[in-house]
Coordinates of N, CA and C and ligand atoms in Angstrom, one line a residue:
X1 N -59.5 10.7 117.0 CA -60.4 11.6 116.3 C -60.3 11.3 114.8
X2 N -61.4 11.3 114.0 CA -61.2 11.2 113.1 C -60.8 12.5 111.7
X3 N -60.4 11.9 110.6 CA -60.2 12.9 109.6 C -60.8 12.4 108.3
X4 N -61.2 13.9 108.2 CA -62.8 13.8 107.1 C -61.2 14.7 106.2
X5 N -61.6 13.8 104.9 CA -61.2 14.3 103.7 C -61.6 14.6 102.6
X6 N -61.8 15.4 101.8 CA -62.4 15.9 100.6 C -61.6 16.2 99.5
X7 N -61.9 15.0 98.5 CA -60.9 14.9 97.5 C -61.4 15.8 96.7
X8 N -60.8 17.1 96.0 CA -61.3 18.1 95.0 C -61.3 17.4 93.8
X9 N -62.6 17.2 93.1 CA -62.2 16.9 91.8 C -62.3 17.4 90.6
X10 N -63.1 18.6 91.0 CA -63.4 19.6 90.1 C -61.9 21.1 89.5
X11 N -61.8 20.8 88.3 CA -60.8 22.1 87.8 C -61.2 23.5 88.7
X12 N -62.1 23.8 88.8 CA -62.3 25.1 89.4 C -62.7 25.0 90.8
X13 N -62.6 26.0 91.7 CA -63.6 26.0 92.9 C -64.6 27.3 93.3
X14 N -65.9 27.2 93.0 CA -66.3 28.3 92.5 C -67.3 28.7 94.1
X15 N -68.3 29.6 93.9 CA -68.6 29.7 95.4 C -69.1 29.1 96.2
X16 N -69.9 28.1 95.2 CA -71.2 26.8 96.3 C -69.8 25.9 96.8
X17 N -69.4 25.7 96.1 CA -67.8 24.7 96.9 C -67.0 25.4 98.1
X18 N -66.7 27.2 97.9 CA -66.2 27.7 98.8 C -67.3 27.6 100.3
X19 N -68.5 27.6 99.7 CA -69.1 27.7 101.3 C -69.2 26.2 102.2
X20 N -69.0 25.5 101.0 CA -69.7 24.0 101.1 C -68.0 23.2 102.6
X21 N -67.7 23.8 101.6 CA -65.5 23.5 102.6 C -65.6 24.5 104.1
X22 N -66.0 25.9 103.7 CA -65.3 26.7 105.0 C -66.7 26.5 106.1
X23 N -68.0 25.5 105.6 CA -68.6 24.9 106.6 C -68.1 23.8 107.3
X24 N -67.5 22.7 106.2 CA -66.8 21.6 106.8 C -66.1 21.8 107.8
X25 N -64.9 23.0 107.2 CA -63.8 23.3 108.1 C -64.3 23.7 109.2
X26 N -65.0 24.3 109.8 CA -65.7 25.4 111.2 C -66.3 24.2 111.4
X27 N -67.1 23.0 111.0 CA -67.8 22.2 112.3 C -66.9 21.5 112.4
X28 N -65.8 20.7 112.1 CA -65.1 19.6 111.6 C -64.0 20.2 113.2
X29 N -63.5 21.4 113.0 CA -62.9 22.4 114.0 C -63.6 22.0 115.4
X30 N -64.9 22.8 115.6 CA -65.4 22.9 116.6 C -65.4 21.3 117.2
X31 N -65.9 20.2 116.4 CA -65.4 18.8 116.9 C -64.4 18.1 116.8
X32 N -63.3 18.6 116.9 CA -61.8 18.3 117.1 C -61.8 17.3 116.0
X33 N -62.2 17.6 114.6 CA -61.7 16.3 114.2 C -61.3 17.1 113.1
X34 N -60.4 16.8 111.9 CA -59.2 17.2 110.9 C -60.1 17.5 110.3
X35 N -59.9 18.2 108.9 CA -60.4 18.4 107.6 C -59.3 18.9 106.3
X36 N -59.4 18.2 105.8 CA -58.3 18.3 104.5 C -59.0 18.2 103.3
X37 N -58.8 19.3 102.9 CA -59.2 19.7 101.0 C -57.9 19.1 100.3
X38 N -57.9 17.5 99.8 CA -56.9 17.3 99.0 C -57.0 17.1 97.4
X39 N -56.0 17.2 96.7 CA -55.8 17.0 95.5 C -56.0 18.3 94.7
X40 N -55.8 19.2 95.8 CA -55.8 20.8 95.2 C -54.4 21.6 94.2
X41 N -55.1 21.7 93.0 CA -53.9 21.9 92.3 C -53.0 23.2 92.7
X42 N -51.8 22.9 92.5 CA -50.9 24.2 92.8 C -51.6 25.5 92.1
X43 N -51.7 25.6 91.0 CA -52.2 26.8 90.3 C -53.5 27.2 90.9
X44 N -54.4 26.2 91.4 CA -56.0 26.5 91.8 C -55.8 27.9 93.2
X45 N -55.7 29.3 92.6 CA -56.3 30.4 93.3 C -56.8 30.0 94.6
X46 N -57.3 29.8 95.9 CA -58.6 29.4 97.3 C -58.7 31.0 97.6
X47 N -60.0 30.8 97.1 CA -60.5 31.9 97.5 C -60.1 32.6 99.0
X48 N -59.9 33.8 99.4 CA -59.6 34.3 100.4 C -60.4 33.8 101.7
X49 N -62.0 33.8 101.7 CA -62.7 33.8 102.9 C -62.4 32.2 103.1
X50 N -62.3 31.2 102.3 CA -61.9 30.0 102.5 C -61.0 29.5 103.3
X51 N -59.2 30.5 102.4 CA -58.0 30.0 102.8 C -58.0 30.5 104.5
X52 N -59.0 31.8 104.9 CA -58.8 32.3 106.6 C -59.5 31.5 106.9
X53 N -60.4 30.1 107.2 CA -61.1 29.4 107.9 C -60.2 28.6 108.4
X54 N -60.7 28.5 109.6 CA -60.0 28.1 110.5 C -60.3 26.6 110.7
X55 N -59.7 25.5 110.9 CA -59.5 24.1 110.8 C -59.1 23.7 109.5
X56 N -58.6 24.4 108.5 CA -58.9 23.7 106.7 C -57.5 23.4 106.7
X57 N -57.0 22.0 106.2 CA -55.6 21.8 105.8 C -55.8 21.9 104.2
X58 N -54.9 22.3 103.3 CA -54.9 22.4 102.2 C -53.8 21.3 101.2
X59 N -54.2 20.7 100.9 CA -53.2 19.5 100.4 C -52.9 19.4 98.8
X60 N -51.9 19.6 98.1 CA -51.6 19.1 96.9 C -51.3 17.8 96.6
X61 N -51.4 17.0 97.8 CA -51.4 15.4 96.9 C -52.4 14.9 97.2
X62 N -53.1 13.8 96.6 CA -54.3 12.9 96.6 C -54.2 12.3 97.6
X63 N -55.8 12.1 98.5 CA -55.8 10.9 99.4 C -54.9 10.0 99.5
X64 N -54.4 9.2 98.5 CA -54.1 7.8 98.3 C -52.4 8.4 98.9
X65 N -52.0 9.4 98.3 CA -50.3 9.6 98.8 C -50.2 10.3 100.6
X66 N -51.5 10.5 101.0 CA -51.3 10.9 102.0 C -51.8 10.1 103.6
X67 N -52.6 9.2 103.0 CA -53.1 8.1 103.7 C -52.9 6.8 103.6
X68 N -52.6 5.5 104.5 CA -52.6 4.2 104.2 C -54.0 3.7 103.3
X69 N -53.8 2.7 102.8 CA -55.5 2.9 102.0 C -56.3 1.8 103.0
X70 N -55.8 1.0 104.1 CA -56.7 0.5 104.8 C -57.2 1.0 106.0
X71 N -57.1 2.3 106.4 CA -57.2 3.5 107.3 C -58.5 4.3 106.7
X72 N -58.9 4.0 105.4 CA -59.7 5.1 104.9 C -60.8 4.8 104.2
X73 N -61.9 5.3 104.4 CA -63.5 4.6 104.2 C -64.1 5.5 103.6
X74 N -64.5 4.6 101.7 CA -64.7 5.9 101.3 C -66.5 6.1 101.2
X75 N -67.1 7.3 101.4 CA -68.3 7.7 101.7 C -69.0 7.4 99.9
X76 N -69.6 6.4 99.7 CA -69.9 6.4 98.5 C -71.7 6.1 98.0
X77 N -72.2 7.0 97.3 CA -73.5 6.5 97.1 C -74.2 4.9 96.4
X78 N -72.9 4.6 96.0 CA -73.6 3.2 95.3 C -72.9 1.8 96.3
X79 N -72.5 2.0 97.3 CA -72.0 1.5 98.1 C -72.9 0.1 98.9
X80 N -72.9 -1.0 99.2 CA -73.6 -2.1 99.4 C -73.7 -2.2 100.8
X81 N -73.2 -1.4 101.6 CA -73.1 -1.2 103.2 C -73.3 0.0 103.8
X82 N -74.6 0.2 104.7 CA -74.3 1.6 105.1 C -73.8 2.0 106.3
X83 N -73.3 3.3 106.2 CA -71.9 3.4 107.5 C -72.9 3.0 108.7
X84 N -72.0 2.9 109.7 CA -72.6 2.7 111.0 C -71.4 3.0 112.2
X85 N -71.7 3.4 113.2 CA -71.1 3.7 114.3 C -69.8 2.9 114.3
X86 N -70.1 1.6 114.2 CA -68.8 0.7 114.5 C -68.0 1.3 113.1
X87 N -68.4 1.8 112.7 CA -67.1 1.7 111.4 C -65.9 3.0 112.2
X88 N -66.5 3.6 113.6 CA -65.7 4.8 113.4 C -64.5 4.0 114.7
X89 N -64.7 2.8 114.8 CA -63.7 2.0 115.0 C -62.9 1.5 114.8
X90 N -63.2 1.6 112.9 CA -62.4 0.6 112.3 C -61.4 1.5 111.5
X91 N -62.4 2.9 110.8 CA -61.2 3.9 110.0 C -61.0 4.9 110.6
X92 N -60.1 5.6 110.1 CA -59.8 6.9 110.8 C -59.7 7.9 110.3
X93 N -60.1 7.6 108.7 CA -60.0 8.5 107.7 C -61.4 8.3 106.8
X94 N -62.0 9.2 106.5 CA -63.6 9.5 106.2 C -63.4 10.1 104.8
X95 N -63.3 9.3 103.3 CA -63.4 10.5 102.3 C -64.3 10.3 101.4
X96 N -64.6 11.5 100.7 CA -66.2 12.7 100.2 C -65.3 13.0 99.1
X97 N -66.1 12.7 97.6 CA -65.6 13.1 96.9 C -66.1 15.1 96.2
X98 N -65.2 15.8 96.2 CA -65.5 16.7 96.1 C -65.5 17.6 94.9
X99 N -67.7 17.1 94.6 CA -67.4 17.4 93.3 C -69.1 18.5 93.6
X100 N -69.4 19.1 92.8 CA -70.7 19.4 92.5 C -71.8 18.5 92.8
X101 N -72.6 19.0 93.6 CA -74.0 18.0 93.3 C -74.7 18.0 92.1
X102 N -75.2 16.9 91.1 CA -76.0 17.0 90.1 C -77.1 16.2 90.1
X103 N -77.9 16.6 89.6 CA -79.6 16.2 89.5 C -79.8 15.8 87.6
X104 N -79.9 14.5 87.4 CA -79.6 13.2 88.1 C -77.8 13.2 88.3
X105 N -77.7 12.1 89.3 CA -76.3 12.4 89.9 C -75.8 11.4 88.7
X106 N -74.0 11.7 88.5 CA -73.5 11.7 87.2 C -72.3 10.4 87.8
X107 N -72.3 9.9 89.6 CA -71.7 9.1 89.4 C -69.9 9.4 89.8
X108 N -70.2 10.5 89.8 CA -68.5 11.1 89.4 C -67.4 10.1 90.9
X109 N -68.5 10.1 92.0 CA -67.9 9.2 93.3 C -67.2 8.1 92.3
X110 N -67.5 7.6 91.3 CA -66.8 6.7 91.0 C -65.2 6.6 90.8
X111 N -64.7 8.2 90.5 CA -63.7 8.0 90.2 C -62.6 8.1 91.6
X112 N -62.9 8.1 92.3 CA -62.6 7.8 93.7 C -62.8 6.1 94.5
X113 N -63.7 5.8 94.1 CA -64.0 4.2 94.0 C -63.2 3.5 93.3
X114 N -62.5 3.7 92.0 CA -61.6 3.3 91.1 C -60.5 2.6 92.2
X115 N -59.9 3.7 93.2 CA -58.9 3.6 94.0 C -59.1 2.0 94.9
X116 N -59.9 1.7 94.8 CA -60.4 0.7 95.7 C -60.2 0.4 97.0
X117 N -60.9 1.6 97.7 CA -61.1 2.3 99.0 C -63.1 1.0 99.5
X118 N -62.7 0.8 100.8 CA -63.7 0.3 101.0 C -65.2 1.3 101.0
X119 N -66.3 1.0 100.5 CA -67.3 2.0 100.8 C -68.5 2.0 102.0
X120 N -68.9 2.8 102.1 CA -69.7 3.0 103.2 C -71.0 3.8 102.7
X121 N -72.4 3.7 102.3 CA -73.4 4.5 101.9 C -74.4 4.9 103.1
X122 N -74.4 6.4 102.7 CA -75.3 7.2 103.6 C -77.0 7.6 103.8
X123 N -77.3 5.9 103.4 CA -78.7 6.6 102.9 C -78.4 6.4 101.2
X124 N -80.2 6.3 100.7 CA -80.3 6.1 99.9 C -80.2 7.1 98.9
X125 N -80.4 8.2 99.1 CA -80.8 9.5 98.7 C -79.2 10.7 99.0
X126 N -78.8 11.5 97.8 CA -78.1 12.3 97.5 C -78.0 13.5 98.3
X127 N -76.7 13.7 98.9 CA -76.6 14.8 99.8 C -75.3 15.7 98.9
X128 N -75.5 17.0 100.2 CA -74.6 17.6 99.2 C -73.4 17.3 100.4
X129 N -72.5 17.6 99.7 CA -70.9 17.1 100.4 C -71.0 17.4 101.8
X130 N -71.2 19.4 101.8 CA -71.5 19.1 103.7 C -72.2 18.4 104.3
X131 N -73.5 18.0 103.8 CA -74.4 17.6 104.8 C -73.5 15.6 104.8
X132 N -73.4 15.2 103.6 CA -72.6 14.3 103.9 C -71.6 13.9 105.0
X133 N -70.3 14.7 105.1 CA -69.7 14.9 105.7 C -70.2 14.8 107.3
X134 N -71.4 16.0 107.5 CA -71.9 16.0 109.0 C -72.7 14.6 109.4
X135 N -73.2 14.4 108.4 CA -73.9 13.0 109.1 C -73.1 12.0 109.2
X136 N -71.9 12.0 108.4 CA -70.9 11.1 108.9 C -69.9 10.9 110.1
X137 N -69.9 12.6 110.3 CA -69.5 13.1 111.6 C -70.4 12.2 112.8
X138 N -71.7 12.6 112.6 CA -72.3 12.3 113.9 C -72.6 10.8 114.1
X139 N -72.5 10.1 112.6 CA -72.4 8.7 113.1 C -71.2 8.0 113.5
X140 N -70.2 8.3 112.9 CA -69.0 7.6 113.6 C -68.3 8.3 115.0
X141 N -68.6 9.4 115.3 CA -68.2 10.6 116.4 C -68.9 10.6 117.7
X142 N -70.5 10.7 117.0 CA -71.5 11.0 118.1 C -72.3 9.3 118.5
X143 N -72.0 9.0 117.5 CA -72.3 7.4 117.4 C -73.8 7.3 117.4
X144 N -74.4 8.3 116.8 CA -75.8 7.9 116.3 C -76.2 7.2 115.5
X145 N -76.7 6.2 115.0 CA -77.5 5.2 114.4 C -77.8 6.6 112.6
X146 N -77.6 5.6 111.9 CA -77.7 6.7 110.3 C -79.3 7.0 110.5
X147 N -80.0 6.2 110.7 CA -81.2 5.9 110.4 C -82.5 6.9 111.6
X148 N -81.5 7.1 112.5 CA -82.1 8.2 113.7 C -82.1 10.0 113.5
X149 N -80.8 9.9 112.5 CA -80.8 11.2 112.4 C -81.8 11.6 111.7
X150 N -82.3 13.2 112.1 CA -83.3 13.9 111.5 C -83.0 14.8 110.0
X151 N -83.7 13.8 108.9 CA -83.8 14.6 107.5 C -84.7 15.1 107.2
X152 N -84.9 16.1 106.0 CA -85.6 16.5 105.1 C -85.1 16.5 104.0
X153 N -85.9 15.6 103.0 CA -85.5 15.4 101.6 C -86.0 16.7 100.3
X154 N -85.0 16.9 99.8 CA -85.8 18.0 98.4 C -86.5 19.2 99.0
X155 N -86.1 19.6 100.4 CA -87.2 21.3 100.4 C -87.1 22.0 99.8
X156 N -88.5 22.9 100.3 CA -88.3 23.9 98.8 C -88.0 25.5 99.6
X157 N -87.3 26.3 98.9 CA -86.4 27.4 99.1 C -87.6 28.2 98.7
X158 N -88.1 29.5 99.2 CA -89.1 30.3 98.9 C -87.6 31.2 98.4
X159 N -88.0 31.8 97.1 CA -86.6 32.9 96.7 C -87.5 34.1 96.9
X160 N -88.5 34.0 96.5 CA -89.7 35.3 96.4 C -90.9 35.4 96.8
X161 N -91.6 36.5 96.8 CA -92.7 35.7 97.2 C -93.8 35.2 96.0
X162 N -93.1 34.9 95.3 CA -93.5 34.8 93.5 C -93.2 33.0 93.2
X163 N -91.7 32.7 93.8 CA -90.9 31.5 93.3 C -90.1 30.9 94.6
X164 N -90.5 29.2 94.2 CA -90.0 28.2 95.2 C -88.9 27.9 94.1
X165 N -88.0 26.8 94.6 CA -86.9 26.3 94.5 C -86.6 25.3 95.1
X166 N -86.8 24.3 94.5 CA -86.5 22.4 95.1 C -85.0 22.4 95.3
X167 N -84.8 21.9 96.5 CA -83.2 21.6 96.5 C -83.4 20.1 96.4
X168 N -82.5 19.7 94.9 CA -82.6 18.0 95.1 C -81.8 17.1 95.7
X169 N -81.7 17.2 97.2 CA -81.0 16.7 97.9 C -81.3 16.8 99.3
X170 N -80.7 15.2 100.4 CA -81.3 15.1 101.4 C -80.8 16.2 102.4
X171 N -80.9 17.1 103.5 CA -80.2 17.7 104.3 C -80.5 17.3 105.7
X172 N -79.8 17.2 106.9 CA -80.2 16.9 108.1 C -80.8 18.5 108.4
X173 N -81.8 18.2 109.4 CA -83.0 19.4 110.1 C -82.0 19.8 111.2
X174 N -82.2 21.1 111.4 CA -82.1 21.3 113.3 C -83.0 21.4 113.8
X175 N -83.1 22.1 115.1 CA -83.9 21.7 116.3 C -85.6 22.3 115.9
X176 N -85.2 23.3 114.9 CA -86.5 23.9 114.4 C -87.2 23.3 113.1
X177 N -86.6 22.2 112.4 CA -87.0 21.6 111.5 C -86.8 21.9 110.3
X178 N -85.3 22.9 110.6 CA -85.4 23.5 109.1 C -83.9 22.8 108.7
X179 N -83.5 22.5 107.3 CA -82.5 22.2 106.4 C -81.2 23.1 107.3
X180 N -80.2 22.2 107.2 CA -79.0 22.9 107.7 C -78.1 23.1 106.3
X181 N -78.1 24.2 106.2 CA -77.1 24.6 104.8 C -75.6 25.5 105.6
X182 N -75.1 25.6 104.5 CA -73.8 26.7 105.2 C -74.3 28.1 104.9
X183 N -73.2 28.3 106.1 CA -73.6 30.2 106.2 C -73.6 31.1 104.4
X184 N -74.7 31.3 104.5 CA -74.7 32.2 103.3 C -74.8 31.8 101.9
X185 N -75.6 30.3 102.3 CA -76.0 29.2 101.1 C -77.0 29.9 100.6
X186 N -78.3 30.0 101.4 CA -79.6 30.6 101.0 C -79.6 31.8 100.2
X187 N -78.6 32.8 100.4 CA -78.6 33.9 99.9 C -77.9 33.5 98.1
X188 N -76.8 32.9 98.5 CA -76.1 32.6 97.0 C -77.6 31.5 96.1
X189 N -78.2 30.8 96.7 CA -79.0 30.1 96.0 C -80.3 31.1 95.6
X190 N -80.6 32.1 96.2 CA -81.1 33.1 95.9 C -80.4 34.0 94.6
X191 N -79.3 34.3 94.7 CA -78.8 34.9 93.6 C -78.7 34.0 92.3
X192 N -78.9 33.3 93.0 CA -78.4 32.2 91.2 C -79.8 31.3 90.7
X193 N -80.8 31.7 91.3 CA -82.1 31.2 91.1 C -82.2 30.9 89.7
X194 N -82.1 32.1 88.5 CA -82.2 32.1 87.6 C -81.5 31.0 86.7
X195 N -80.1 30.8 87.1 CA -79.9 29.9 86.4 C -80.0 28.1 86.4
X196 N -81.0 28.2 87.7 CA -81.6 26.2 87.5 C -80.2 25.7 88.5
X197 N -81.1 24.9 89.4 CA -80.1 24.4 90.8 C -79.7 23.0 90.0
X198 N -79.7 22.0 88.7 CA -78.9 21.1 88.5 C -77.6 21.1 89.0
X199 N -77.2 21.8 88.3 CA -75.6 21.9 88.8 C -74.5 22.8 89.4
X200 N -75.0 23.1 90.5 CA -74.3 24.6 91.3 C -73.7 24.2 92.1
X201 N -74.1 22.7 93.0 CA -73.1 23.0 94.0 C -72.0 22.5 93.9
Ligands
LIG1 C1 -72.7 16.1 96.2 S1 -72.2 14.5 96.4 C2 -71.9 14.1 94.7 C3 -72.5 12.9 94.3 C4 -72.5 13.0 92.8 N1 -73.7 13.3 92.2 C5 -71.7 11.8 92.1 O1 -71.5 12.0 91.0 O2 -71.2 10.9 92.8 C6 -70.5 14.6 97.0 C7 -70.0 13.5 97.9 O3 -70.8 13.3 99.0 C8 -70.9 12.0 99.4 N2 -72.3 11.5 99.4 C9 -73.4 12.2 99.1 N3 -74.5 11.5 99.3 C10 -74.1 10.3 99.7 C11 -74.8 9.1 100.1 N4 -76.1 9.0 100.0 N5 -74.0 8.0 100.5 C12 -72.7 8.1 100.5 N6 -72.0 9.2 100.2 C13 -72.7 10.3 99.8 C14 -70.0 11.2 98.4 O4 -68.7 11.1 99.0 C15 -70.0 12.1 97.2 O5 -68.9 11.9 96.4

């Protein structure tokens, strides 16, 4: 089985991150496969509904001290190879760097690249860490082909019946064709309409 890790890289962890993890953790769970939020600083507060999710290991050291580094394949968007099924043969460790999504993206995966972790790219197009995460799941796990799974790029969020809302980022569909977000994404992106989805999550 494998283990999906998410290196925190952000000082704070504010709510789009709390939901973005205690989704990881619950599908990551239900598919028997690990999830570890590393590089979490001692002082960093986890929110309560977080710290009770069930599957989340919580780590104060970095990927690199808690993994061999040729065990660990890091999910990167500027990456020259994209993942594929056979890779879930080769690592056993899956890491996402865990930062905000930004529109235009700022790159920040690089400082996780630095480490000189081999890369694997998901598509050409910007996901946010869960959806990342899941489609990585189902390609190395479920062994679907990247290229089969069902997306929708950029949909737009009705907040009112006044105002849409572009999410700039790819999400995989379910069966009804709609964006898979985490529990209680829609509602927080609803609340925070006003302040511009560049940089929330
Ligand atoms: C919300 S994205 C952040 C990307 C960000 N804008 C940056 O500065 O790199 C969070 C993580 O999801 C993974 N990710 C998202 N889209 C990806 C893609 N198309 N290919 C590979 N990894 C991706 C990467 O591990 C990335 O660090």
């Amino acid at each position: 089985m494998p283990a999906f890790v998410v290196e925190h890289l952000d000082p704070e962890l504010g709510p789009w991150s709390t939901l973005e993890y205690a989704c990881i953790a619950r599908e990551s769970h239900a598919h028997g496969a690990r999830f570890l939020l590393s590089s979490v600083p001692a002082k960093l507060q986890m929110p309560a509904e977080l710290a009770a999710t069930q599957g989340l290991e919580v780590e104060q050291r970095s990927v690199e001290n808690i993994f061999a580094k040729d065990k660990v394949c890091l999910l990167d968007p500027s990456a020259q190879v994209e993942l594929s099924p056979e890779d879930g043969d080769h690592f056993e460790v899956f890491l996402f760097g865990g930062i905000l999504g930004d529109d235009p993206p700022r790159d920040r995966t690089s400082e996780l690249r630095k480490k000189g972790y081999v890369g694997r790219r998901l598509g050409p197009k910007q996901m946010t860490t869960d959806t990342a995460v899941r489609v990585t799941r189902m390609v190395v796990q479920e062994k679907v082909p990247l290229e089969q799974i069902p997306y929708v790029d950029y949909p737009e969020l009705h907040i009112n019946a006044h105002e849409r809302t572009e999410m700039p980022f790819r999400y995989v569909i379910d069966a009804r064709g709609q964006p898979i977000m985490p529990d209680g994404m829609v509602d927080l992106i609803k609340k925070d309409a006003d302040k511009g989805v560049g940089d929330l999550f």
